[in-house]
Amino acid sequence: MTHHATRTLQELGYRLTPQRTLVWDVLREHGSHASAEDVCSKVQEQFPHINISTVYRTLELLVELDLVRETHLGPTRRFFEVEEEIPHHHLVCDKCGGVTHVHDEDLGDLGPLLRQKQGFAVREVTVFGLCETCRDDTEGDEGCTSPTDL
Ligand SMILES: [Zn+2]
Ligand SMILES: [Zn+2]
């Protein structure tokens, strides 16, 4: 099975090493956000000698080709995912690290408002907070503290 990326890489004159193809395959099979370390350990199952810098270089190449999108989900979390046609934004849970996708319509007037007020064109929004599950947990914990404990 060949994805259009295989052709693109060849047309652009990149040497299509099996390692490079595998990085792309791993990311597509992963189906969501993967760190370079995640990709690296998967690729190492078939190419034990591949190192993290090769994986980073390949991912960066795929980003340049607009096949992969790099997403920053916090200061230390650098993730890669297969580029989708529709732009999307991320909700990141502080507690469990879960990531949810939302689209432009979920942002309501935020985009137009920022453009109008700040002259800023929004490309991507990342929101940090608590997901539904973690929020329920937190609210449950609070319920256990009665005023007499103070
Ligand atoms: Zn959570
Ligand atoms: Zn995403």
JSON list of C-alpha atoms and ligand atoms in Angstrom, two decimals:
[
{"chain": "A", "resi": 1, "resn": "MET", "atom": "CA", "xyz": [0.00, 0.00, 0.00]},
{"chain": "A", "resi": 2, "resn": "THR", "atom": "CA", "xyz": [1.52, 3.31, -1.04]},
{"chain": "A", "resi": 3, "resn": "HIS", "atom": "CA", "xyz": [0.43, 6.62, 0.35]},
{"chain": "A", "resi": 4, "resn": "HIS", "atom": "CA", "xyz": [0.85, 9.80, -1.67]},
{"chain": "A", "resi": 5, "resn": "ALA", "atom": "CA", "xyz": [3.73, 10.69, 0.63]},
{"chain": "A", "resi": 6, "resn": "THR", "atom": "CA", "xyz": [5.86, 7.93, -0.83]},
{"chain": "A", "resi": 7, "resn": "ARG", "atom": "CA", "xyz": [5.55, 9.47, -4.25]},
{"chain": "A", "resi": 8, "resn": "THR", "atom": "CA", "xyz": [6.08, 12.98, -2.95]},
{"chain": "A", "resi": 9, "resn": "LEU", "atom": "CA", "xyz": [9.33, 12.06, -1.27]},
{"chain": "A", "resi": 10, "resn": "GLN", "atom": "CA", "xyz": [10.59, 10.42, -4.44]},
{"chain": "A", "resi": 11, "resn": "GLU", "atom": "CA", "xyz": [9.51, 13.28, -6.70]},
{"chain": "A", "resi": 12, "resn": "LEU", "atom": "CA", "xyz": [11.34, 15.72, -4.50]},
{"chain": "A", "resi": 13, "resn": "GLY", "atom": "CA", "xyz": [14.44, 13.65, -4.91]},
{"chain": "A", "resi": 14, "resn": "TYR", "atom": "CA", "xyz": [14.72, 12.36, -1.38]},
{"chain": "A", "resi": 15, "resn": "ARG", "atom": "CA", "xyz": [16.40, 9.08, -1.04]},
{"chain": "A", "resi": 16, "resn": "LEU", "atom": "CA", "xyz": [13.67, 6.84, 0.21]},
{"chain": "A", "resi": 17, "resn": "THR", "atom": "CA", "xyz": [15.39, 4.71, 2.78]},
{"chain": "A", "resi": 18, "resn": "PRO", "atom": "CA", "xyz": [13.37, 1.96, 4.45]},
{"chain": "A", "resi": 19, "resn": "GLN", "atom": "CA", "xyz": [13.91, 3.80, 7.74]},
{"chain": "A", "resi": 20, "resn": "ARG", "atom": "CA", "xyz": [12.31, 6.96, 6.38]},
{"chain": "A", "resi": 21, "resn": "THR", "atom": "CA", "xyz": [9.36, 5.06, 4.98]},
{"chain": "A", "resi": 22, "resn": "LEU", "atom": "CA", "xyz": [8.92, 3.30, 8.28]},
{"chain": "A", "resi": 23, "resn": "VAL", "atom": "CA", "xyz": [8.85, 6.56, 10.26]},
{"chain": "A", "resi": 24, "resn": "TRP", "atom": "CA", "xyz": [5.99, 7.68, 8.07]},
{"chain": "A", "resi": 25, "resn": "ASP", "atom": "CA", "xyz": [4.21, 4.31, 8.36]},
{"chain": "A", "resi": 26, "resn": "VAL", "atom": "CA", "xyz": [4.55, 4.26, 12.14]},
{"chain": "A", "resi": 27, "resn": "LEU", "atom": "CA", "xyz": [3.11, 7.74, 12.47]},
{"chain": "A", "resi": 28, "resn": "ARG", "atom": "CA", "xyz": [0.16, 6.92, 10.24]},
{"chain": "A", "resi": 29, "resn": "GLU", "atom": "CA", "xyz": [-0.57, 3.69, 12.10]},
{"chain": "A", "resi": 30, "resn": "HIS", "atom": "CA", "xyz": [-0.31, 5.50, 15.42]},
{"chain": "A", "resi": 31, "resn": "GLY", "atom": "CA", "xyz": [-3.24, 7.61, 14.26]},
{"chain": "A", "resi": 32, "resn": "SER", "atom": "CA", "xyz": [-2.79, 10.44, 16.74]},
{"chain": "A", "resi": 33, "resn": "HIS", "atom": "CA", "xyz": [-0.13, 12.48, 18.47]},
{"chain": "A", "resi": 34, "resn": "ALA", "atom": "CA", "xyz": [3.18, 10.74, 18.85]},
{"chain": "A", "resi": 35, "resn": "SER", "atom": "CA", "xyz": [6.42, 12.00, 20.28]},
{"chain": "A", "resi": 36, "resn": "ALA", "atom": "CA", "xyz": [9.66, 11.36, 18.40]},
{"chain": "A", "resi": 37, "resn": "GLU", "atom": "CA", "xyz": [10.53, 8.91, 21.18]},
{"chain": "A", "resi": 38, "resn": "ASP", "atom": "CA", "xyz": [7.30, 6.96, 20.57]},
{"chain": "A", "resi": 39, "resn": "VAL", "atom": "CA", "xyz": [8.08, 6.78, 16.85]},
{"chain": "A", "resi": 40, "resn": "CYS", "atom": "CA", "xyz": [11.69, 5.87, 17.51]},
{"chain": "A", "resi": 41, "resn": "SER", "atom": "CA", "xyz": [10.92, 2.90, 19.75]},
{"chain": "A", "resi": 42, "resn": "LYS", "atom": "CA", "xyz": [8.46, 1.54, 17.16]},
{"chain": "A", "resi": 43, "resn": "VAL", "atom": "CA", "xyz": [10.95, 1.93, 14.31]},
{"chain": "A", "resi": 44, "resn": "GLN", "atom": "CA", "xyz": [13.62, 0.25, 16.43]},
{"chain": "A", "resi": 45, "resn": "GLU", "atom": "CA", "xyz": [11.54, -2.91, 16.48]},
{"chain": "A", "resi": 46, "resn": "GLN", "atom": "CA", "xyz": [12.57, -3.33, 12.84]},
{"chain": "A", "resi": 47, "resn": "PHE", "atom": "CA", "xyz": [15.74, -1.24, 12.69]},
{"chain": "A", "resi": 48, "resn": "PRO", "atom": "CA", "xyz": [17.40, -1.59, 16.09]},
{"chain": "A", "resi": 49, "resn": "HIS", "atom": "CA", "xyz": [20.25, 0.75, 15.09]},
{"chain": "A", "resi": 50, "resn": "ILE", "atom": "CA", "xyz": [18.19, 3.75, 14.13]},
{"chain": "A", "resi": 51, "resn": "ASN", "atom": "CA", "xyz": [18.72, 6.64, 16.52]},
{"chain": "A", "resi": 52, "resn": "ILE", "atom": "CA", "xyz": [16.55, 9.46, 17.75]},
{"chain": "A", "resi": 53, "resn": "SER", "atom": "CA", "xyz": [18.27, 12.13, 15.66]},
{"chain": "A", "resi": 54, "resn": "THR", "atom": "CA", "xyz": [17.52, 10.24, 12.45]},
{"chain": "A", "resi": 55, "resn": "VAL", "atom": "CA", "xyz": [13.89, 10.02, 13.53]},
{"chain": "A", "resi": 56, "resn": "TYR", "atom": "CA", "xyz": [13.83, 13.76, 14.28]},
{"chain": "A", "resi": 57, "resn": "ARG", "atom": "CA", "xyz": [15.38, 14.58, 10.90]},
{"chain": "A", "resi": 58, "resn": "THR", "atom": "CA", "xyz": [12.84, 12.44, 9.10]},
{"chain": "A", "resi": 59, "resn": "LEU", "atom": "CA", "xyz": [9.94, 13.94, 11.05]},
{"chain": "A", "resi": 60, "resn": "GLU", "atom": "CA", "xyz": [11.21, 17.45, 10.31]},
{"chain": "A", "resi": 61, "resn": "LEU", "atom": "CA", "xyz": [11.44, 16.58, 6.63]},
{"chain": "A", "resi": 62, "resn": "LEU", "atom": "CA", "xyz": [7.84, 15.33, 6.65]},
{"chain": "A", "resi": 63, "resn": "VAL", "atom": "CA", "xyz": [6.80, 18.56, 8.40]},
{"chain": "A", "resi": 64, "resn": "GLU", "atom": "CA", "xyz": [8.51, 20.61, 5.68]},
{"chain": "A", "resi": 65, "resn": "LEU", "atom": "CA", "xyz": [6.60, 18.65, 3.08]},
{"chain": "A", "resi": 66, "resn": "ASP", "atom": "CA", "xyz": [3.31, 19.44, 4.87]},
{"chain": "A", "resi": 67, "resn": "LEU", "atom": "CA", "xyz": [2.63, 15.75, 5.39]},
{"chain": "A", "resi": 68, "resn": "VAL", "atom": "CA", "xyz": [3.12, 15.91, 9.12]},
{"chain": "A", "resi": 69, "resn": "ARG", "atom": "CA", "xyz": [2.20, 18.57, 11.58]},
{"chain": "A", "resi": 70, "resn": "GLU", "atom": "CA", "xyz": [4.24, 19.40, 14.62]},
{"chain": "A", "resi": 71, "resn": "THR", "atom": "CA", "xyz": [2.16, 20.33, 17.63]},
{"chain": "A", "resi": 72, "resn": "HIS", "atom": "CA", "xyz": [3.42, 21.82, 20.84]},
{"chain": "A", "resi": 73, "resn": "LEU", "atom": "CA", "xyz": [1.30, 20.61, 23.72]},
{"chain": "A", "resi": 74, "resn": "GLY", "atom": "CA", "xyz": [3.09, 22.41, 26.51]},
{"chain": "A", "resi": 75, "resn": "PRO", "atom": "CA", "xyz": [6.72, 23.43, 27.00]},
{"chain": "A", "resi": 76, "resn": "THR", "atom": "CA", "xyz": [8.20, 19.94, 27.00]},
{"chain": "A", "resi": 77, "resn": "ARG", "atom": "CA", "xyz": [5.71, 18.09, 24.86]},
{"chain": "A", "resi": 78, "resn": "ARG", "atom": "CA", "xyz": [6.60, 18.14, 21.20]},
{"chain": "A", "resi": 79, "resn": "PHE", "atom": "CA", "xyz": [4.32, 15.92, 19.16]},
{"chain": "A", "resi": 80, "resn": "PHE", "atom": "CA", "xyz": [3.91, 14.90, 15.58]},
{"chain": "A", "resi": 81, "resn": "GLU", "atom": "CA", "xyz": [0.78, 13.83, 13.77]},
{"chain": "A", "resi": 82, "resn": "VAL", "atom": "CA", "xyz": [-0.29, 13.22, 10.21]},
{"chain": "A", "resi": 83, "resn": "GLU", "atom": "CA", "xyz": [-1.51, 16.48, 8.69]},
{"chain": "A", "resi": 84, "resn": "GLU", "atom": "CA", "xyz": [-5.27, 16.64, 8.31]},
{"chain": "A", "resi": 85, "resn": "GLU", "atom": "CA", "xyz": [-7.04, 18.62, 5.66]},
{"chain": "A", "resi": 86, "resn": "ILE", "atom": "CA", "xyz": [-9.13, 20.53, 8.16]},
{"chain": "A", "resi": 87, "resn": "PRO", "atom": "CA", "xyz": [-7.16, 22.66, 10.61]},
{"chain": "A", "resi": 88, "resn": "HIS", "atom": "CA", "xyz": [-7.73, 21.67, 14.19]},
{"chain": "A", "resi": 89, "resn": "HIS", "atom": "CA", "xyz": [-6.95, 22.84, 17.67]},
{"chain": "A", "resi": 90, "resn": "HIS", "atom": "CA", "xyz": [-6.08, 21.01, 20.86]},
{"chain": "A", "resi": 91, "resn": "LEU", "atom": "CA", "xyz": [-7.48, 20.74, 24.35]},
{"chain": "A", "resi": 92, "resn": "VAL", "atom": "CA", "xyz": [-4.82, 19.37, 26.68]},
{"chain": "A", "resi": 93, "resn": "CYS", "atom": "CA", "xyz": [-5.64, 17.97, 30.10]},
{"chain": "A", "resi": 94, "resn": "ASP", "atom": "CA", "xyz": [-3.24, 19.10, 32.84]},
{"chain": "A", "resi": 95, "resn": "LYS", "atom": "CA", "xyz": [-3.88, 15.99, 34.88]},
{"chain": "A", "resi": 96, "resn": "CYS", "atom": "CA", "xyz": [-3.96, 12.97, 32.55]},
{"chain": "A", "resi": 97, "resn": "GLY", "atom": "CA", "xyz": [-2.26, 14.56, 29.52]},
{"chain": "A", "resi": 98, "resn": "GLY", "atom": "CA", "xyz": [-5.17, 13.57, 27.30]},
{"chain": "A", "resi": 99, "resn": "VAL", "atom": "CA", "xyz": [-5.53, 15.49, 24.04]},
{"chain": "A", "resi": 100, "resn": "THR", "atom": "CA", "xyz": [-8.82, 16.31, 22.34]},
{"chain": "A", "resi": 101, "resn": "HIS", "atom": "CA", "xyz": [-9.24, 17.79, 18.89]},
{"chain": "A", "resi": 102, "resn": "VAL", "atom": "CA", "xyz": [-11.60, 20.70, 18.29]},
{"chain": "A", "resi": 103, "resn": "HIS", "atom": "CA", "xyz": [-12.27, 22.57, 15.08]},
{"chain": "A", "resi": 104, "resn": "ASP", "atom": "CA", "xyz": [-12.77, 26.19, 14.13]},
{"chain": "A", "resi": 105, "resn": "GLU", "atom": "CA", "xyz": [-16.50, 26.15, 14.81]},
{"chain": "A", "resi": 106, "resn": "ASP", "atom": "CA", "xyz": [-15.86, 25.08, 18.42]},
{"chain": "A", "resi": 107, "resn": "LEU", "atom": "CA", "xyz": [-13.92, 28.27, 19.02]},
{"chain": "A", "resi": 108, "resn": "GLY", "atom": "CA", "xyz": [-16.98, 30.39, 18.28]},
{"chain": "A", "resi": 109, "resn": "ASP", "atom": "CA", "xyz": [-16.09, 34.03, 17.77]},
{"chain": "A", "resi": 110, "resn": "LEU", "atom": "CA", "xyz": [-12.58, 33.75, 19.19]},
{"chain": "A", "resi": 111, "resn": "GLY", "atom": "CA", "xyz": [-10.85, 33.79, 15.81]},
{"chain": "A", "resi": 112, "resn": "PRO", "atom": "CA", "xyz": [-12.78, 36.72, 14.27]},
{"chain": "A", "resi": 113, "resn": "LEU", "atom": "CA", "xyz": [-12.60, 38.60, 17.58]},
{"chain": "A", "resi": 114, "resn": "LEU", "atom": "CA", "xyz": [-8.82, 38.35, 17.87]},
{"chain": "A", "resi": 115, "resn": "ARG", "atom": "CA", "xyz": [-8.42, 39.31, 14.25]},
{"chain": "A", "resi": 116, "resn": "GLN", "atom": "CA", "xyz": [-10.61, 42.35, 14.74]},
{"chain": "A", "resi": 117, "resn": "LYS", "atom": "CA", "xyz": [-9.26, 43.48, 18.12]},
{"chain": "A", "resi": 118, "resn": "GLN", "atom": "CA", "xyz": [-5.61, 42.52, 17.86]},
{"chain": "A", "resi": 119, "resn": "GLY", "atom": "CA", "xyz": [-5.15, 42.23, 14.11]},
{"chain": "A", "resi": 120, "resn": "PHE", "atom": "CA", "xyz": [-4.07, 38.68, 14.82]},
{"chain": "A", "resi": 121, "resn": "ALA", "atom": "CA", "xyz": [-4.81, 35.80, 12.47]},
{"chain": "A", "resi": 122, "resn": "VAL", "atom": "CA", "xyz": [-5.22, 32.63, 14.51]},
{"chain": "A", "resi": 123, "resn": "ARG", "atom": "CA", "xyz": [-3.66, 29.50, 13.04]},
{"chain": "A", "resi": 124, "resn": "GLU", "atom": "CA", "xyz": [-3.82, 27.13, 15.97]},
{"chain": "A", "resi": 125, "resn": "VAL", "atom": "CA", "xyz": [-5.13, 27.26, 19.50]},
{"chain": "A", "resi": 126, "resn": "THR", "atom": "CA", "xyz": [-4.06, 25.06, 22.39]},
{"chain": "A", "resi": 127, "resn": "VAL", "atom": "CA", "xyz": [-6.14, 25.16, 25.54]},
{"chain": "A", "resi": 128, "resn": "PHE", "atom": "CA", "xyz": [-4.95, 23.73, 28.85]},
{"chain": "A", "resi": 129, "resn": "GLY", "atom": "CA", "xyz": [-7.34, 22.62, 31.56]},
{"chain": "A", "resi": 130, "resn": "LEU", "atom": "CA", "xyz": [-9.09, 19.54, 32.87]},
{"chain": "A", "resi": 131, "resn": "CYS", "atom": "CA", "xyz": [-10.86, 16.99, 30.74]},
{"chain": "A", "resi": 132, "resn": "GLU", "atom": "CA", "xyz": [-14.32, 15.78, 31.66]},
{"chain": "A", "resi": 133, "resn": "THR", "atom": "CA", "xyz": [-13.07, 12.67, 33.48]},
{"chain": "A", "resi": 134, "resn": "CYS", "atom": "CA", "xyz": [-10.45, 14.52, 35.50]},
{"chain": "A", "resi": 135, "resn": "ARG", "atom": "CA", "xyz": [-12.84, 17.33, 36.29]},
{"chain": "A", "resi": 136, "resn": "ASP", "atom": "CA", "xyz": [-15.34, 14.85, 37.71]},
{"chain": "A", "resi": 137, "resn": "ASP", "atom": "CA", "xyz": [-12.56, 13.33, 39.86]},
{"chain": "A", "resi": 138, "resn": "THR", "atom": "CA", "xyz": [-11.54, 16.72, 41.18]},
{"chain": "A", "resi": 139, "resn": "GLU", "atom": "CA", "xyz": [-15.08, 17.69, 41.98]},
{"chain": "A", "resi": 140, "resn": "GLY", "atom": "CA", "xyz": [-15.54, 14.37, 43.77]},
{"chain": "A", "resi": 141, "resn": "ASP", "atom": "CA", "xyz": [-12.47, 15.01, 45.92]},
{"chain": "A", "resi": 142, "resn": "GLU", "atom": "CA", "xyz": [-13.73, 18.39, 46.94]},
{"chain": "A", "resi": 143, "resn": "GLY", "atom": "CA", "xyz": [-17.00, 16.84, 48.00]},
{"chain": "A", "resi": 144, "resn": "CYS", "atom": "CA", "xyz": [-15.17, 14.72, 50.59]},
{"chain": "A", "resi": 145, "resn": "THR", "atom": "CA", "xyz": [-13.86, 17.73, 52.45]},
{"chain": "A", "resi": 146, "resn": "SER", "atom": "CA", "xyz": [-16.47, 18.87, 54.91]},
{"chain": "A", "resi": 147, "resn": "PRO", "atom": "CA", "xyz": [-16.17, 22.23, 56.66]},
{"chain": "A", "resi": 148, "resn": "THR", "atom": "CA", "xyz": [-15.60, 20.48, 60.00]},
{"chain": "A", "resi": 149, "resn": "ASP", "atom": "CA", "xyz": [-12.18, 19.25, 58.76]},
{"chain": "A", "resi": 150, "resn": "LEU", "atom": "CA", "xyz": [-10.84, 22.79, 58.68]},
{"chain": "B", "resi": 1, "resn": "ZN", "atom": "ZN", "xyz": [-7.75, 14.38, 32.06]},
{"chain": "B", "resi": 2, "resn": "ZN", "atom": "ZN", "xyz": [-3.81, 17.06, 16.82]}
]
